[in-house]
Amino acid sequence: MTLYAEWEINTYSITYNLNGGSLDNAVTTFTINDLPLDLQIPTGETDNLSFVKWTTDEGGNNEIKVIERKEENLKDFSLYAFYEDSANFLTYKYNSEIEGYEVTGYTGSAIKVIIPKQYKGTEIRSIKNGAFYDCNTLEYIILQKNIISIGEGAFELCTALKEISIPDSVVNIGHSAFCRCLNLKSIKLSDNIVYDLNTNDLASSESLGFNLSVLISGNSSSIVYLIPLLSFESIFTPSLSISYSE
C-alpha cells in the first residue's frame, strides 16, 4: 500500500481592539503566503483622535506595524489601537485676514492626523508655514473642506508621509510644501484625480536624480502645478501643469 500525505496551509486570525475607532475592510485572517502584511490604519471615534500605533498588548508597550514573514508570527494576533487627542498636540493662531485659525505646529507622534474643523468654535482655515516640519512619524494627513491654504514647507521633511488628500477648498499651496517627503506615493486632488508618484513621468526630474513630488499650488483658475521633489531647497523648478475641473 502506498500512502500519500495531504497538506493544507494553516490560517491565522487577527482580532482588532479598536477602542471606539473603526476600520473598513479589515484583514481578519492570513496565511504564510500573505506575509509580510502591513497593518491597516483605523479612524478614531472623533475627528480629534489621531491614530498613534498598534500594539500586541493592552498596555501599549509592544508596537507593531507589519506582521513579518517569520516563524514566530505564524499565530493568531490580538491587536490594540492607541490614539492621541490632536487638541493636545496641535497649536493654533487666529488670523483675522482669513477669519479663522491657522495650524502653526504639531508636537505629537501619530501616524494618521485629522485636522479638526474648528478650534474654540471657529473654523480652522490654514496650515501655516512649516507647521508639520520634520514630523517623521506622520504617514497620513486628513484636511477638512474648510482649509483654504497650505503654507511654505508645511510638510517638509515628513519622510514617512505616504498620502494626502487636498480638499477642493484649497486655493493656495506654498513653495516646498512637500519638499523631501521621500515616501509620498499619491496626492488626491478630488474624488476623480489621483497623481501617482511612482510613474516617474517627469523626465527632467528623473535625469537630475530627484524623486517626484506633488501638487505645489492651485488657484481659482483651476490650474494645478506639479514640481520635482528637490533634494536642495534652493532649487525650485515648475515642471508640469495640467487642467483640473470639478
Coordinates of C-alpha atoms in Angstrom, one line a residue:
M1 CA 0.0 0.0 0.0
T2 CA 1.3 3.5 -0.9
L3 CA 0.2 6.3 1.3
Y4 CA 0.1 9.9 0.1
A5 CA 0.3 12.8 2.6
E6 CA -2.1 15.7 2.0
W7 CA -1.2 19.2 3.4
E8 CA -3.1 22.4 3.8
I9 CA -1.8 25.8 4.7
N10 CA -2.6 27.0 8.2
T11 CA -4.8 30.1 8.5
Y12 CA -4.4 32.5 11.4
S13 CA -6.7 35.2 12.7
I14 CA -6.4 38.9 13.6
T15 CA -8.6 40.4 16.3
Y16 CA -8.8 44.2 16.4
N17 CA -9.5 46.0 19.6
L18 CA -10.3 49.4 18.2
N19 CA -11.0 51.3 21.4
G20 CA -14.0 53.1 19.9
G21 CA -12.5 53.6 16.4
S22 CA -13.4 52.0 13.1
L23 CA -11.6 50.0 10.4
D24 CA -13.0 49.4 6.9
N25 CA -12.4 46.2 5.1
A26 CA -10.1 44.9 7.8
V27 CA -8.0 41.8 7.1
T28 CA -9.1 39.3 9.7
T29 CA -7.2 36.1 8.5
F30 CA -3.9 35.4 6.9
T31 CA -1.6 32.6 5.9
I32 CA 2.2 32.5 5.5
N33 CA 1.7 33.4 1.8
D34 CA 0.2 36.8 2.9
L35 CA 3.3 37.8 4.8
P36 CA 4.7 40.4 5.2
L37 CA 1.4 42.0 6.0
D38 CA 1.1 45.8 6.5
L39 CA -1.4 46.6 9.2
Q40 CA -4.3 48.9 8.2
I41 CA -4.8 52.3 9.8
P42 CA -8.0 52.8 11.8
T43 CA -10.0 56.0 12.2
G44 CA -10.6 57.4 15.7
E45 CA -14.1 57.7 17.2
T46 CA -14.0 61.5 16.7
D47 CA -12.0 63.9 14.4
N48 CA -9.8 64.9 17.3
L49 CA -8.5 61.4 17.8
S50 CA -5.4 60.6 15.7
F51 CA -4.1 57.1 15.4
V52 CA -0.7 56.5 17.0
K53 CA 0.1 52.8 16.9
W54 CA -1.0 49.2 17.1
T55 CA 0.3 47.1 19.9
T56 CA 0.1 43.4 20.8
D57 CA -0.7 44.1 24.5
E58 CA -3.3 46.2 26.2
G59 CA -0.6 48.3 28.0
G60 CA 0.7 49.7 24.7
N61 CA 4.2 48.5 25.1
N62 CA 4.8 46.2 22.1
E63 CA 4.2 48.3 19.0
I64 CA 3.7 46.5 15.6
K65 CA 3.3 48.0 12.1
V66 CA 3.9 44.9 10.0
I67 CA 3.4 41.2 10.5
E68 CA 6.7 40.0 9.2
R69 CA 7.3 36.7 7.4
K70 CA 8.8 34.9 10.4
E71 CA 8.1 31.6 12.1
E72 CA 7.2 33.3 15.4
N73 CA 4.4 35.2 13.6
L74 CA 2.6 32.1 12.4
K75 CA -0.1 32.5 15.1
D76 CA -3.3 34.3 16.0
F77 CA -2.9 38.0 16.8
S78 CA -4.9 40.3 19.1
L79 CA -4.1 44.0 18.3
Y80 CA -4.9 47.1 20.3
A81 CA -5.3 50.5 18.8
F82 CA -4.0 53.6 20.5
Y83 CA -4.9 57.2 19.7
E84 CA -4.0 60.7 20.8
D85 CA -6.2 63.7 21.1
S86 CA -4.9 66.1 18.5
A87 CA -6.2 69.1 20.5
N88 CA -3.3 68.4 22.9
F89 CA -0.6 68.4 20.2
L90 CA -1.8 70.9 17.6
T91 CA -1.1 74.6 18.1
Y92 CA -3.1 77.4 16.6
K93 CA -3.1 81.1 15.9
Y94 CA -6.0 83.3 14.9
N95 CA -5.6 85.1 11.6
S96 CA -8.1 87.9 11.0
E97 CA -7.3 88.1 7.3
I98 CA -8.8 84.6 6.7
E99 CA -11.3 84.9 9.6
G100 CA -10.2 81.7 11.2
Y101 CA -7.4 79.8 12.9
E102 CA -4.1 78.6 11.4
V103 CA -2.4 75.4 12.5
T104 CA 1.0 76.6 13.5
G105 CA 2.6 73.4 14.8
Y106 CA 2.3 69.8 15.9
T107 CA 4.2 68.0 18.7
G108 CA 2.5 64.6 18.7
S109 CA 3.7 61.3 17.3
A110 CA 0.6 60.0 15.5
I111 CA 0.7 58.0 12.2
K112 CA -2.6 59.5 11.0
V113 CA -3.6 63.0 11.9
I114 CA -7.0 64.5 11.2
I115 CA -7.1 68.3 11.3
P116 CA -10.3 69.3 13.3
K117 CA -12.9 71.5 11.6
Q118 CA -12.9 74.0 14.4
Y119 CA -10.9 75.4 17.3
K120 CA -12.8 77.2 20.1
G121 CA -15.9 77.3 17.9
T122 CA -14.1 79.0 14.9
E123 CA -13.1 77.3 11.7
I124 CA -9.5 76.2 11.1
R125 CA -8.7 77.6 7.7
S126 CA -5.0 77.2 7.0
I127 CA -1.9 75.1 7.6
K128 CA 0.9 77.7 8.4
N129 CA 4.4 77.6 7.0
G130 CA 6.4 74.7 8.5
A131 CA 3.6 73.6 10.7
F132 CA 4.5 69.9 10.3
Y133 CA 8.1 70.3 9.5
D134 CA 10.1 67.1 10.2
C135 CA 7.2 65.2 11.7
N136 CA 8.8 61.8 10.8
T137 CA 6.1 59.6 12.2
L138 CA 3.3 61.1 10.1
E139 CA 2.1 58.8 7.3
Y140 CA -1.4 60.2 6.6
I141 CA -2.9 63.6 7.0
I142 CA -6.6 64.4 6.6
L143 CA -7.6 68.0 5.8
Q144 CA -11.2 69.3 6.2
K145 CA -13.0 71.1 3.5
N146 CA -12.7 74.5 5.2
I147 CA -8.9 74.6 4.7
I148 CA -8.1 77.2 2.1
S149 CA -4.3 77.3 2.1
I150 CA -1.2 75.3 2.9
G151 CA 1.9 77.3 3.7
E152 CA 5.5 77.1 2.6
G153 CA 7.3 74.0 3.8
A154 CA 4.2 72.9 5.7
F155 CA 5.0 69.2 5.4
E156 CA 8.7 69.4 4.5
L157 CA 10.8 66.5 5.7
C158 CA 7.7 64.4 6.7
T159 CA 9.7 61.5 5.4
A160 CA 7.1 58.8 6.4
L161 CA 4.2 60.7 4.7
K162 CA 2.5 58.4 2.2
E163 CA -0.7 60.1 1.2
I164 CA -2.5 63.4 1.5
S165 CA -6.0 64.5 0.2
I166 CA -6.2 68.1 -0.9
P167 CA -9.8 69.3 -0.5
D168 CA -11.4 71.4 -3.2
S169 CA -11.5 74.3 -0.9
V170 CA -7.7 74.8 -1.0
V171 CA -6.7 77.6 -3.4
N172 CA -3.1 78.1 -2.5
I173 CA -0.2 75.8 -1.6
G174 CA 3.2 77.3 -0.8
H175 CA 6.7 76.7 -2.1
S176 CA 8.2 73.4 -1.0
A177 CA 5.1 72.4 0.9
F178 CA 6.0 68.7 0.5
C179 CA 9.7 69.0 -0.1
R180 CA 11.7 65.9 0.8
C181 CA 8.6 63.8 1.5
L182 CA 10.5 60.8 0.2
N183 CA 7.8 58.2 0.7
L184 CA 4.9 60.2 -0.7
K185 CA 3.0 58.0 -3.2
S186 CA -0.1 59.9 -4.1
I187 CA -1.9 63.2 -3.9
K188 CA -5.7 63.1 -4.1
L189 CA -6.9 66.4 -5.6
S190 CA -10.6 65.4 -5.8
D191 CA -12.7 62.3 -6.0
N192 CA -11.6 61.6 -9.5
I193 CA -8.0 62.7 -9.6
V194 CA -5.1 60.8 -8.1
Y195 CA -1.5 61.6 -9.0
D196 CA 0.8 58.5 -8.7
L197 CA 4.4 59.5 -7.9
N198 CA 5.8 56.1 -8.8
T199 CA 5.2 56.7 -12.5
N200 CA 8.4 58.8 -12.8
D201 CA 6.9 60.6 -15.8
L202 CA 8.8 63.9 -15.4
A203 CA 11.9 63.2 -17.4
S204 CA 13.6 66.4 -16.2
S205 CA 13.5 65.4 -12.6
E206 CA 14.5 61.9 -13.3
S207 CA 17.6 63.0 -15.2
L208 CA 18.6 65.2 -12.3
G209 CA 18.3 62.2 -9.9
F210 CA 15.4 63.6 -7.9
N211 CA 12.3 61.9 -6.7
L212 CA 9.0 63.2 -7.9
S213 CA 6.9 65.4 -5.7
V214 CA 3.4 66.8 -5.6
L215 CA 0.9 69.5 -6.0
I216 CA 2.6 72.8 -5.1
S217 CA 0.0 75.4 -5.9
G218 CA -3.6 75.5 -7.1
N219 CA -5.7 78.6 -7.8
S220 CA -9.2 79.7 -8.8
S221 CA -8.4 79.3 -12.5
S222 CA -8.3 75.6 -11.9
I223 CA -4.7 75.0 -12.9
V224 CA -2.6 72.5 -10.9
Y225 CA 1.2 72.7 -10.9
L226 CA 3.4 69.7 -10.2
I227 CA 7.1 70.0 -9.4
P228 CA 10.0 67.8 -8.6
L229 CA 10.7 67.0 -5.0
L230 CA 14.1 68.6 -4.7
S231 CA 17.0 67.5 -2.5
F232 CA 18.1 71.1 -2.1
E233 CA 15.7 73.8 -1.0
S234 CA 17.4 76.4 -3.2
I235 CA 16.2 74.6 -6.4
F236 CA 12.6 75.1 -7.5
T237 CA 11.5 74.1 -10.9
P238 CA 7.9 74.1 -12.1
S239 CA 7.8 71.1 -14.5
L240 CA 4.2 70.3 -15.4
S241 CA 0.8 71.9 -15.4
I242 CA -2.5 70.1 -16.0
S243 CA -6.1 71.2 -16.3
Y244 CA -8.3 70.4 -13.4
S245 CA -12.1 70.5 -13.2
E246 CA -14.8 69.6 -10.7

